[in-house]
Amino acid sequence: MRLRMDRRAFVEGSVRLGTLALVGCRVTMHDGAGLKDSAAVASPSVRRSLTSSAAEDDVELYKKAVALLKASGVWQAQATLHSNFCTHGNWFFLPWHRFYLMYFEEVCRHALRQAGESDTFSLPYWNWPDTGRKIPGIFWGDGNPLFNSSRSMGPNDTYADAACGDGTLDSIRLINNFLDFGGGRAGAQQEWGGSGQLEGTPHNTIHAATGGDMGALASPLDPIFWLHHANVDRLWATWQASNPHMIPSYPNAQDSTAQSRQGMLLDGNFWLNFALDGFEDINGKRFTKKVKDCLDPARMAKPYIYDTLVPKNDHREGSPAPDGTHEPYSLLGNVAPKPSLGLSGSGTAKGVLRDLVYVELKDQGLVIKVDQTNKIISANINLSPAIRHYITRLSDKPSYTGSLTLLVEKIPIPTDDLVHRIALDFYANHPNLTTETDASDPQFLSSYSFFAHTHPGAPHTVSIRIALNQPFLRMRAAKVEPKKALLLQILVKDRLLQTLPNLDFFSSLHFRLCYIET
Ligand code: C2O
């Protein structure tokens, strides 16, 4: 294994040079050895889009498996596992659900085998734009095992473009750091660390808007859950293929999210070696799995790949061919070397960890305004010269590794009657924002829906991460890029189009803006 890093100029906005801990780390692993699960590599199964004709057999087998599992009680047991152990709002969200799905697929195969059916089943995935952002037709119809009568959406209702349209999925795919993409640091499986955008935007919205079972922790009771999550997992795999050596970065000393409540350093090593709990084999025996053992689906205990990994419009260099036949991502192997913190010196040398640039604007007496009439919560953030400098450097060249991130913290979780109804749509410097404004405007940043904040002991607020590189590049192209101040606007949208109550409770939000270069 070789660690490849180099050092860059170090600049820090509030004139505090010399904070030399690490925020970014890319690891290259050449030998691929040591992956506990690699014995079964032989022939990965292929998960296909439910809209492709090649998936017809799998859809039929899925229907049969769901009927069998419902009859045997295993269906309910799988949902209970989720209620008890599911992991949301932190950097374990993607790994936990990857394992959960892989074992569920095995549970389906087992049930099919026992019933004398073909067990060549692979879980299909539901790519939301491919069905016009509607629940696919195969999930409707009384008596259909794939139907769930608790949904609040009907067959003709659509999910918001802002949440799962192609434009949104594209900018999420282009996020260039794991924390913004996959979730913020946390020291425990169910500790809130900040939702990444794949989770907070399309994932949460589909749950919340579908409603019924899907809107709550027992969501795997709705058969659509599993195909929804297969797509989330596919988008992670896609992202991994474009960022093949990226793991969650090593924290900068200024990063207040880098220490767990128990005082542990939440670095890449911690993440890789964290044992996730709550998986069961076909005999119902429970076990834990380490994050590092799910990073390459093609090398997991029950290996799989996706039919299509990278959208055809991926313009970046070095992306694998979109045919699913590519060499499965040779990811990290299983150990990231421990960074030597406090490193200094200059020059670029192999084996030397990079310094990073990190600017953080703590809530500097920000005034948060709540416009009740237009349902807009806004705050004007002055952009320091340092941040302005980084904004001018933003680029979508593959070699560019800086990221500008907005952390929105202490978002109060609305009351039960409201929590599934509203979406928070984030805009910047929009001159005439109204409830009609949508994601097609260049000033659109991101959208967030609430989901899975109800574990016992969960906090009363959530925090989210919004990657700003892509939105700022879009604004630059449209010549509406914020220059001196970022007017952050949160449009509160009601999916039911009813009258929203007083929104003053949102005025306790916190914002942080950070720039990290790895
Ligand atoms: Cu653990 Cu989409 O849910």
Coordinates of C-alpha atoms and ligand atoms in Angstrom, one line a residue:
M1 CA 0.0 0.0 0.0
R2 CA 1.2 3.5 -0.8
L3 CA 0.1 6.7 0.6
R4 CA 0.1 9.5 -1.9
M5 CA -0.1 13.0 -0.8
D6 CA 1.5 16.3 -1.1
R7 CA 1.4 19.7 0.4
R8 CA -0.1 22.9 -0.7
A9 CA 0.0 26.5 0.2
F10 CA -1.6 27.0 3.5
V11 CA -3.9 30.0 4.0
E12 CA -6.3 30.6 6.7
G13 CA -8.8 33.4 6.8
S14 CA -8.7 34.6 10.3
V15 CA -4.9 35.0 10.3
R16 CA -4.1 31.8 12.1
L17 CA -1.4 30.2 10.1
G18 CA 0.1 27.0 11.2
T19 CA -2.8 24.8 11.9
L20 CA -1.4 21.7 10.4
A21 CA -3.7 18.9 10.9
L22 CA -5.1 17.1 8.0
V23 CA -8.4 17.3 6.2
G24 CA -7.9 15.3 3.1
C25 CA -6.4 12.0 2.2
R26 CA -6.3 9.8 -0.8
V27 CA -5.1 6.3 -0.5
T28 CA -3.9 4.1 -3.3
M29 CA -4.0 0.4 -2.7
H30 CA -2.3 -1.8 -5.2
D31 CA -2.3 -5.3 -3.9
G32 CA -6.0 -5.6 -3.1
A33 CA -5.1 -8.2 -0.5
G34 CA -6.4 -8.4 2.9
L35 CA -10.1 -8.0 2.0
K36 CA -11.8 -10.5 4.2
D37 CA -14.7 -10.9 1.9
S38 CA -12.7 -11.2 -1.3
A39 CA -13.0 -15.0 -1.5
A40 CA -16.3 -15.0 -3.4
V41 CA -15.2 -12.5 -6.1
A42 CA -16.0 -15.0 -8.8
S43 CA -19.0 -13.6 -10.6
P44 CA -20.7 -10.6 -9.2
S45 CA -24.5 -10.4 -9.7
V46 CA -25.7 -7.5 -11.7
R47 CA -28.3 -5.0 -10.3
R48 CA -30.3 -3.5 -13.1
S49 CA -32.6 -0.6 -13.6
L50 CA -36.2 -1.6 -13.0
T51 CA -37.1 0.2 -16.3
S52 CA -34.8 -1.9 -18.4
S53 CA -36.2 -4.9 -20.1
A54 CA -33.2 -6.9 -18.8
A55 CA -34.6 -6.5 -15.3
E56 CA -38.0 -8.1 -16.0
D57 CA -37.0 -11.5 -14.5
D58 CA -35.6 -9.8 -11.4
V59 CA -38.8 -7.8 -11.0
E60 CA -40.9 -11.0 -11.2
L61 CA -38.6 -12.7 -8.7
Y62 CA -38.8 -9.7 -6.4
K63 CA -42.6 -10.0 -6.4
K64 CA -42.4 -13.6 -5.5
A65 CA -39.7 -13.1 -2.8
V66 CA -41.7 -10.3 -1.2
A67 CA -44.9 -12.5 -1.1
L68 CA -42.9 -15.3 0.5
L69 CA -41.2 -13.1 3.0
K70 CA -44.4 -11.4 4.0
A71 CA -46.0 -14.8 4.6
S72 CA -43.1 -16.1 6.7
G73 CA -42.8 -13.0 8.9
V74 CA -39.2 -12.3 7.7
W75 CA -40.5 -9.2 5.9
Q76 CA -41.5 -7.6 9.2
A77 CA -38.3 -8.8 10.9
Q78 CA -36.2 -7.1 8.3
A79 CA -38.1 -3.8 8.9
T80 CA -37.6 -4.2 12.6
L81 CA -33.8 -4.5 12.1
H82 CA -34.0 -1.2 10.3
S83 CA -36.0 0.5 13.0
N84 CA -33.5 -0.6 15.6
F85 CA -30.2 -0.2 13.9
C86 CA -30.6 2.0 10.8
T87 CA -28.0 4.7 10.5
H88 CA -28.9 8.2 9.2
G89 CA -27.5 11.7 9.3
N90 CA -23.8 10.7 9.4
W91 CA -21.0 9.2 7.4
F92 CA -22.2 5.6 8.2
F93 CA -25.4 6.1 6.3
L94 CA -24.1 4.7 3.0
P95 CA -22.0 1.8 4.4
W96 CA -24.8 0.6 6.7
H97 CA -27.4 0.5 4.0
R98 CA -25.0 -1.1 1.6
F99 CA -24.6 -4.1 3.9
Y100 CA -28.3 -4.1 4.8
L101 CA -29.3 -4.4 1.2
M102 CA -26.7 -7.0 0.4
Y103 CA -28.0 -9.3 3.2
F104 CA -31.6 -8.6 2.2
E105 CA -30.8 -9.7 -1.3
E106 CA -29.5 -12.9 0.1
V107 CA -32.6 -13.4 2.3
C108 CA -34.7 -13.1 -0.9
R109 CA -32.5 -15.7 -2.7
H110 CA -32.9 -18.0 0.2
A111 CA -36.7 -17.7 0.2
L112 CA -36.8 -18.2 -3.5
R113 CA -34.6 -21.3 -3.3
Q114 CA -36.7 -22.8 -0.6
A115 CA -39.8 -22.3 -2.7
G116 CA -38.2 -24.0 -5.6
E117 CA -37.8 -20.8 -7.6
S118 CA -34.7 -19.6 -9.4
D119 CA -32.3 -17.9 -6.9
T120 CA -30.4 -15.9 -9.5
F121 CA -32.1 -12.8 -8.2
S122 CA -30.4 -9.4 -8.0
L123 CA -32.2 -6.5 -6.5
P124 CA -33.3 -4.0 -9.3
Y125 CA -32.8 -0.3 -8.6
W126 CA -35.2 2.6 -9.1
N127 CA -33.6 5.6 -10.7
W128 CA -36.1 8.3 -9.9
P129 CA -35.9 10.4 -13.0
D130 CA -36.4 7.3 -15.2
T131 CA -40.0 6.9 -14.0
G132 CA -40.7 10.6 -14.4
R133 CA -40.1 11.1 -10.7
K134 CA -43.2 9.0 -10.0
I135 CA -43.6 5.8 -8.0
P136 CA -43.1 3.1 -10.7
G137 CA -46.2 1.3 -12.0
I138 CA -45.1 -2.1 -10.8
F139 CA -45.7 -0.9 -7.2
W140 CA -49.4 -0.3 -7.6
G141 CA -52.5 -2.5 -7.7
D142 CA -54.5 -4.2 -5.0
G143 CA -53.4 -7.7 -4.3
N144 CA -49.9 -6.9 -5.8
P145 CA -47.3 -7.9 -3.2
L146 CA -45.4 -4.7 -4.2
F147 CA -48.3 -2.4 -3.3
N148 CA -48.4 -0.7 0.1
S149 CA -51.7 1.0 1.0
S150 CA -50.2 3.4 3.5
R151 CA -48.5 5.7 1.0
S152 CA -49.7 9.3 0.9
M153 CA -48.6 9.7 -2.8
G154 CA -50.7 8.4 -5.6
P155 CA -49.6 6.9 -8.9
N156 CA -49.6 10.2 -10.7
D157 CA -48.0 12.4 -8.1
T158 CA -44.4 13.5 -8.8
Y159 CA -41.5 14.1 -6.5
A160 CA -39.9 17.5 -6.6
D161 CA -37.4 18.1 -9.4
A162 CA -35.3 20.0 -6.8
A163 CA -34.9 16.8 -4.9
C164 CA -34.4 14.1 -7.4
G165 CA -34.3 15.5 -10.9
D166 CA -31.4 15.0 -13.2
G167 CA -29.9 18.4 -12.5
T168 CA -29.8 17.8 -8.8
L169 CA -28.4 14.3 -9.2
D170 CA -25.7 15.6 -11.5
S171 CA -24.5 18.2 -9.0
I172 CA -24.5 15.7 -6.2
R173 CA -22.5 13.3 -8.3
L174 CA -19.9 16.0 -8.9
I175 CA -19.4 16.7 -5.1
N176 CA -15.7 16.2 -4.6
N177 CA -15.5 15.3 -0.9
F178 CA -17.1 12.4 1.0
L179 CA -18.5 14.3 3.9
D180 CA -20.7 16.5 1.8
F181 CA -21.6 13.6 -0.4
G182 CA -22.1 10.9 2.1
G183 CA -22.5 12.5 5.5
G184 CA -20.6 14.2 8.3
R185 CA -18.4 12.6 11.0
A186 CA -20.0 10.9 14.0
G187 CA -18.5 8.7 16.7
A188 CA -21.4 6.3 17.0
Q189 CA -23.8 4.6 14.7
Q190 CA -26.8 6.6 15.5
E191 CA -25.2 9.9 16.4
W192 CA -26.1 12.9 14.2
G193 CA -23.1 14.1 12.2
G194 CA -24.8 16.1 9.5
S195 CA -26.6 14.6 6.5
G196 CA -24.7 14.5 3.2
Q197 CA -26.6 15.6 0.2
L198 CA -27.3 12.2 -1.3
E199 CA -29.1 11.4 1.9
G200 CA -30.7 14.7 2.8
T201 CA -31.9 15.6 -0.7
P202 CA -33.2 12.7 -2.9
H203 CA -33.1 10.0 -0.3
N204 CA -35.0 11.8 2.4
T205 CA -37.4 13.4 0.0
I206 CA -38.5 10.1 -1.5
H207 CA -39.1 8.8 2.0
A208 CA -41.0 11.8 3.4
A209 CA -43.1 12.5 0.3
T210 CA -44.0 8.9 -0.3
G211 CA -45.3 8.9 3.3
G212 CA -47.0 6.1 5.2
D213 CA -44.6 3.3 6.1
M214 CA -41.9 5.0 3.9
G215 CA -42.0 8.1 6.0
A216 CA -40.9 6.4 9.1
L217 CA -38.3 4.1 10.5
A218 CA -40.3 1.0 9.5
S219 CA -40.0 2.1 5.8
P220 CA -38.7 -1.3 4.6
L221 CA -42.3 -2.5 5.0
D222 CA -43.0 -0.7 1.8
P223 CA -41.4 -2.8 -1.0
I224 CA -40.3 0.3 -2.8
F225 CA -37.8 1.0 0.0
W226 CA -35.4 -1.6 -1.3
L227 CA -35.3 -0.4 -4.9
H228 CA -35.1 3.1 -3.7
H229 CA -32.0 2.3 -1.6
A230 CA -30.5 0.3 -4.4
N231 CA -30.4 3.5 -6.4
V232 CA -28.9 5.4 -3.5
D233 CA -26.2 2.7 -3.3
R234 CA -25.7 2.8 -7.0
L235 CA -25.2 6.6 -6.9
W236 CA -22.6 6.0 -4.2
A237 CA -20.9 3.4 -6.4
T238 CA -21.0 5.8 -9.3
W239 CA -19.4 8.5 -7.1
Q240 CA -16.8 6.0 -5.9
A241 CA -15.9 5.2 -9.5
S242 CA -15.2 8.9 -10.2
N243 CA -13.4 9.4 -6.9
P244 CA -11.7 6.0 -6.6
H245 CA -9.3 6.8 -3.8
M246 CA -11.3 9.0 -1.7
I247 CA -12.2 8.2 1.8
P248 CA -13.5 10.6 4.4
S249 CA -10.9 13.2 5.0
Y250 CA -8.7 13.5 8.0
P251 CA -9.9 16.4 10.1
N252 CA -8.3 19.7 10.5
A253 CA -7.8 20.8 14.1
Q254 CA -10.2 23.7 13.5
D255 CA -13.0 21.3 12.4
S256 CA -15.2 21.2 15.4
T257 CA -16.9 18.1 14.1
A258 CA -13.7 16.1 14.2
Q259 CA -13.9 14.9 17.8
S260 CA -16.5 12.5 19.1
R261 CA -18.3 13.2 22.3
Q262 CA -16.0 10.6 23.8
G263 CA -13.0 12.5 22.7
M264 CA -12.0 10.2 19.8
L265 CA -10.4 11.5 16.7
L266 CA -13.0 11.0 13.9
D267 CA -10.6 10.4 11.0
G268 CA -10.6 8.1 8.0
N269 CA -9.2 5.2 10.1
F270 CA -11.9 5.5 12.6
W271 CA -14.5 5.4 9.8
L272 CA -12.9 2.4 8.0
N273 CA -12.6 0.3 11.1
F274 CA -16.0 1.2 12.6
A275 CA -18.1 -1.9 13.2
L276 CA -21.6 -1.4 12.1
D277 CA -24.3 -3.3 14.0
G278 CA -27.6 -4.8 12.9
F279 CA -27.1 -7.3 10.1
E280 CA -28.6 -10.8 10.0
D281 CA -27.8 -13.8 8.0
I282 CA -30.5 -16.1 6.5
N283 CA -30.8 -17.9 9.8
G284 CA -31.5 -14.7 11.7
K285 CA -28.1 -14.7 13.4
R286 CA -27.0 -11.1 14.1
F287 CA -23.5 -9.7 13.4
T288 CA -21.5 -6.6 12.8
K289 CA -19.5 -5.5 9.7
K290 CA -16.7 -3.0 9.3
V291 CA -17.1 -0.1 7.0
K292 CA -13.9 -1.1 5.1
D293 CA -15.5 -4.4 4.0
C294 CA -18.2 -2.7 1.9
L295 CA -16.2 -0.2 -0.1
D296 CA -16.0 -2.3 -3.2
P297 CA -19.3 -4.0 -3.9
A298 CA -17.6 -6.4 -6.4
R299 CA -15.5 -7.7 -3.5
M300 CA -18.1 -8.0 -0.8
A301 CA -19.2 -11.4 0.6
K302 CA -22.0 -11.5 -2.0
P303 CA -20.4 -9.4 -4.8
Y304 CA -22.5 -7.3 -7.1
I305 CA -22.1 -4.6 -9.7
Y306 CA -24.5 -2.2 -11.4
D307 CA -25.5 -2.4 -15.0
T308 CA -24.7 1.3 -15.5
L309 CA -22.4 3.2 -13.3
V310 CA -21.6 6.5 -14.8
P311 CA -24.2 8.6 -16.6
K312 CA -23.3 9.1 -20.3
N313 CA -23.0 12.8 -19.8
D314 CA -20.1 12.5 -17.4
H315 CA -17.7 15.0 -18.9
R316 CA -14.8 14.4 -16.6
E317 CA -11.7 12.7 -17.6
G318 CA -10.9 9.2 -16.5
S319 CA -14.4 8.1 -15.8
P320 CA -15.0 4.4 -16.4
A321 CA -17.1 3.4 -19.4
P322 CA -20.8 3.4 -18.7
D323 CA -21.3 -0.3 -19.5
G324 CA -20.9 -1.9 -16.1
T325 CA -18.2 -4.1 -17.5
H326 CA -15.4 -2.0 -16.3
E327 CA -12.8 -3.2 -13.8
P328 CA -14.8 -2.9 -10.6
Y329 CA -13.5 0.0 -8.7
S330 CA -10.3 -1.0 -7.1
L331 CA -10.8 0.9 -4.0
L332 CA -8.8 1.2 -0.9
G333 CA -8.0 -2.1 0.5
N334 CA -8.7 -2.2 4.1
V335 CA -6.4 0.1 6.1
A336 CA -5.7 3.8 5.7
P337 CA -2.5 4.8 7.4
K338 CA -2.7 6.9 10.4
P339 CA -1.9 10.5 9.6
S340 CA 0.9 12.1 11.5
L341 CA -0.8 15.2 12.8
G342 CA 1.1 18.4 13.2
L343 CA 3.1 17.8 10.1
S344 CA 4.9 20.8 8.7
G345 CA 7.4 21.5 6.1
S346 CA 6.9 22.3 2.4
G347 CA 7.3 21.0 -1.0
T348 CA 5.5 18.0 -2.5
A349 CA 6.8 14.6 -1.7
K350 CA 5.3 11.2 -1.9
G351 CA 4.3 9.9 1.5
V352 CA 3.9 13.4 2.9
L353 CA 0.4 14.4 4.0
R354 CA -1.0 17.6 2.6
D355 CA -1.8 20.6 4.6
L356 CA -5.1 22.1 4.0
V357 CA -6.8 25.3 3.9
Y358 CA -9.7 25.8 6.1
V359 CA -11.8 28.8 6.7
E360 CA -14.8 28.8 9.0
L361 CA -17.2 31.6 9.6
K362 CA -18.8 30.9 12.9
D363 CA -22.2 32.4 13.3
Q364 CA -20.8 36.0 13.5
G365 CA -23.9 37.6 14.9
L366 CA -25.9 36.6 11.9
V367 CA -29.4 38.0 11.8
I368 CA -31.9 35.4 10.6
K369 CA -35.0 36.9 9.1
V370 CA -38.2 35.0 8.7
D371 CA -40.5 36.3 6.0
Q372 CA -43.9 34.8 7.0
T373 CA -45.7 35.9 3.9
N374 CA -43.3 34.4 1.4
K375 CA -42.1 31.6 3.6
I376 CA -38.5 32.6 3.2
I377 CA -35.8 32.4 5.9
S378 CA -32.8 34.4 5.1
A379 CA -29.4 35.4 6.4
N380 CA -26.8 37.6 4.9
I381 CA -23.3 36.2 5.3
N382 CA -20.4 38.5 4.6
L383 CA -17.8 36.9 2.5
S384 CA -14.3 37.5 4.0
P385 CA -11.5 38.2 1.6
A386 CA -10.2 34.7 2.2
I387 CA -13.4 33.1 1.2
R388 CA -13.8 35.4 -1.8
H389 CA -10.3 34.3 -2.9
Y390 CA -11.4 30.6 -2.7
I391 CA -14.5 31.3 -4.6
T392 CA -12.6 32.7 -7.5
R393 CA -10.5 29.5 -7.5
L394 CA -13.5 27.1 -7.7
S395 CA -13.3 24.9 -10.7
D396 CA -14.6 21.6 -12.0
K397 CA -11.4 20.4 -13.4
P398 CA -10.8 16.9 -12.0
S399 CA -7.5 18.0 -10.6
Y400 CA -9.2 20.6 -8.4
T401 CA -9.6 19.4 -4.9
G402 CA -11.0 22.3 -3.0
S403 CA -14.5 22.3 -1.6
L404 CA -16.7 25.1 -0.3
T405 CA -19.3 23.8 2.1
L406 CA -22.2 25.4 3.9
L407 CA -23.0 23.7 7.1
V408 CA -26.5 24.4 8.3
E409 CA -26.8 23.4 11.9
K410 CA -29.4 23.3 14.7
I411 CA -32.3 23.1 12.2
P412 CA -35.3 22.5 14.5
I413 CA -37.3 19.4 13.6
P414 CA -40.8 20.6 12.9
T415 CA -43.9 19.2 14.7
D416 CA -45.3 15.9 13.6
D417 CA -48.1 17.4 11.4
L418 CA -45.5 19.4 9.5
V419 CA -42.3 17.3 9.4
H420 CA -43.2 15.3 6.3
R421 CA -44.9 18.1 4.5
I422 CA -42.1 20.6 4.2
A423 CA -39.0 20.8 2.1
L424 CA -36.4 23.4 2.6
D425 CA -35.1 24.7 -0.7
F426 CA -31.9 26.7 -0.4
Y427 CA -31.1 29.6 -2.7
A428 CA -28.4 32.2 -2.8
N429 CA -28.7 35.9 -3.7
H430 CA -32.0 35.3 -5.6
P431 CA -33.4 38.7 -6.5
N432 CA -37.1 37.7 -6.5
L433 CA -37.6 34.4 -4.9
T434 CA -41.3 33.3 -4.7
T435 CA -43.0 30.0 -3.9
E436 CA -43.0 29.4 -7.7
T437 CA -39.2 29.6 -8.0
D438 CA -37.7 26.2 -8.7
A439 CA -34.5 24.3 -9.1
S440 CA -34.0 25.5 -12.7
D441 CA -32.8 28.9 -11.5
P442 CA -29.0 29.2 -11.3
Q443 CA -29.3 30.5 -7.7
F444 CA -30.7 27.2 -6.5
L445 CA -28.3 25.5 -4.0
S446 CA -30.0 22.4 -2.7
S447 CA -33.1 20.9 -1.1
Y448 CA -33.6 19.1 2.2
S449 CA -36.5 17.0 3.6
F450 CA -36.7 15.6 7.1
F451 CA -36.5 11.9 7.7
A452 CA -35.3 9.4 10.4
H453 CA -34.8 11.9 13.2
T454 CA -36.9 9.7 15.5
H455 CA -34.5 7.2 17.1
P456 CA -34.8 7.2 20.8
G457 CA -32.4 9.8 22.2
A458 CA -32.1 11.6 18.9
P459 CA -31.5 15.4 19.2
H460 CA -34.3 17.9 18.5
T461 CA -32.4 19.5 15.7
V462 CA -30.6 18.2 12.6
S463 CA -27.6 19.5 10.7
I464 CA -26.9 19.2 7.0
R465 CA -24.0 19.8 4.6
I466 CA -24.4 21.6 1.3
A467 CA -21.6 21.5 -1.2
L468 CA -21.3 24.8 -2.9
N469 CA -18.8 24.2 -5.7
Q470 CA -21.3 23.2 -8.3
P471 CA -23.9 25.9 -7.4
F472 CA -21.2 28.6 -7.4
L473 CA -19.9 27.4 -10.8
R474 CA -23.4 27.5 -12.2
M475 CA -23.9 31.0 -10.8
R476 CA -20.6 32.1 -12.2
A477 CA -21.7 30.8 -15.7
A478 CA -24.9 32.8 -15.3
K479 CA -23.0 35.8 -14.1
V480 CA -24.9 35.9 -10.8
E481 CA -22.2 34.7 -8.5
P482 CA -22.2 36.2 -5.0
K483 CA -19.3 38.6 -4.7
K484 CA -19.2 40.4 -1.3
A485 CA -22.0 38.7 0.5
L486 CA -23.9 35.5 0.4
L487 CA -27.6 36.1 0.9
L488 CA -28.7 32.7 1.9
Q489 CA -32.4 32.1 1.4
I490 CA -34.4 29.1 2.5
L491 CA -37.7 28.7 0.8
V492 CA -40.0 26.6 2.9
K493 CA -42.2 24.6 0.6
D494 CA -45.3 22.7 1.6
R495 CA -45.9 19.5 -0.4
L496 CA -49.6 19.6 0.5
L497 CA -49.9 23.2 -0.5
Q498 CA -51.7 24.1 2.6
T499 CA -51.2 27.1 4.9
L500 CA -48.0 26.9 6.8
P501 CA -47.9 27.9 10.4
N502 CA -45.6 30.6 11.8
L503 CA -42.1 29.7 10.9
D504 CA -40.3 31.7 13.6
F505 CA -38.9 28.5 15.1
F506 CA -36.5 28.4 12.2
S507 CA -34.7 31.5 13.3
S508 CA -32.4 29.5 15.6
L509 CA -30.5 28.0 12.7
H510 CA -26.7 28.2 12.7
F511 CA -24.6 28.5 9.6
R512 CA -21.0 27.8 9.0
L513 CA -19.1 28.2 5.7
C514 CA -15.9 26.2 5.3
Y515 CA -13.4 25.8 2.6
I516 CA -11.2 22.8 2.5
E517 CA -8.5 21.9 0.1
T518 CA -7.0 18.5 0.1
Ligands
C2O1 CU1 -32.5 3.8 6.7 CU2 -33.8 5.3 3.5 O1 -33.5 4.5 5.3

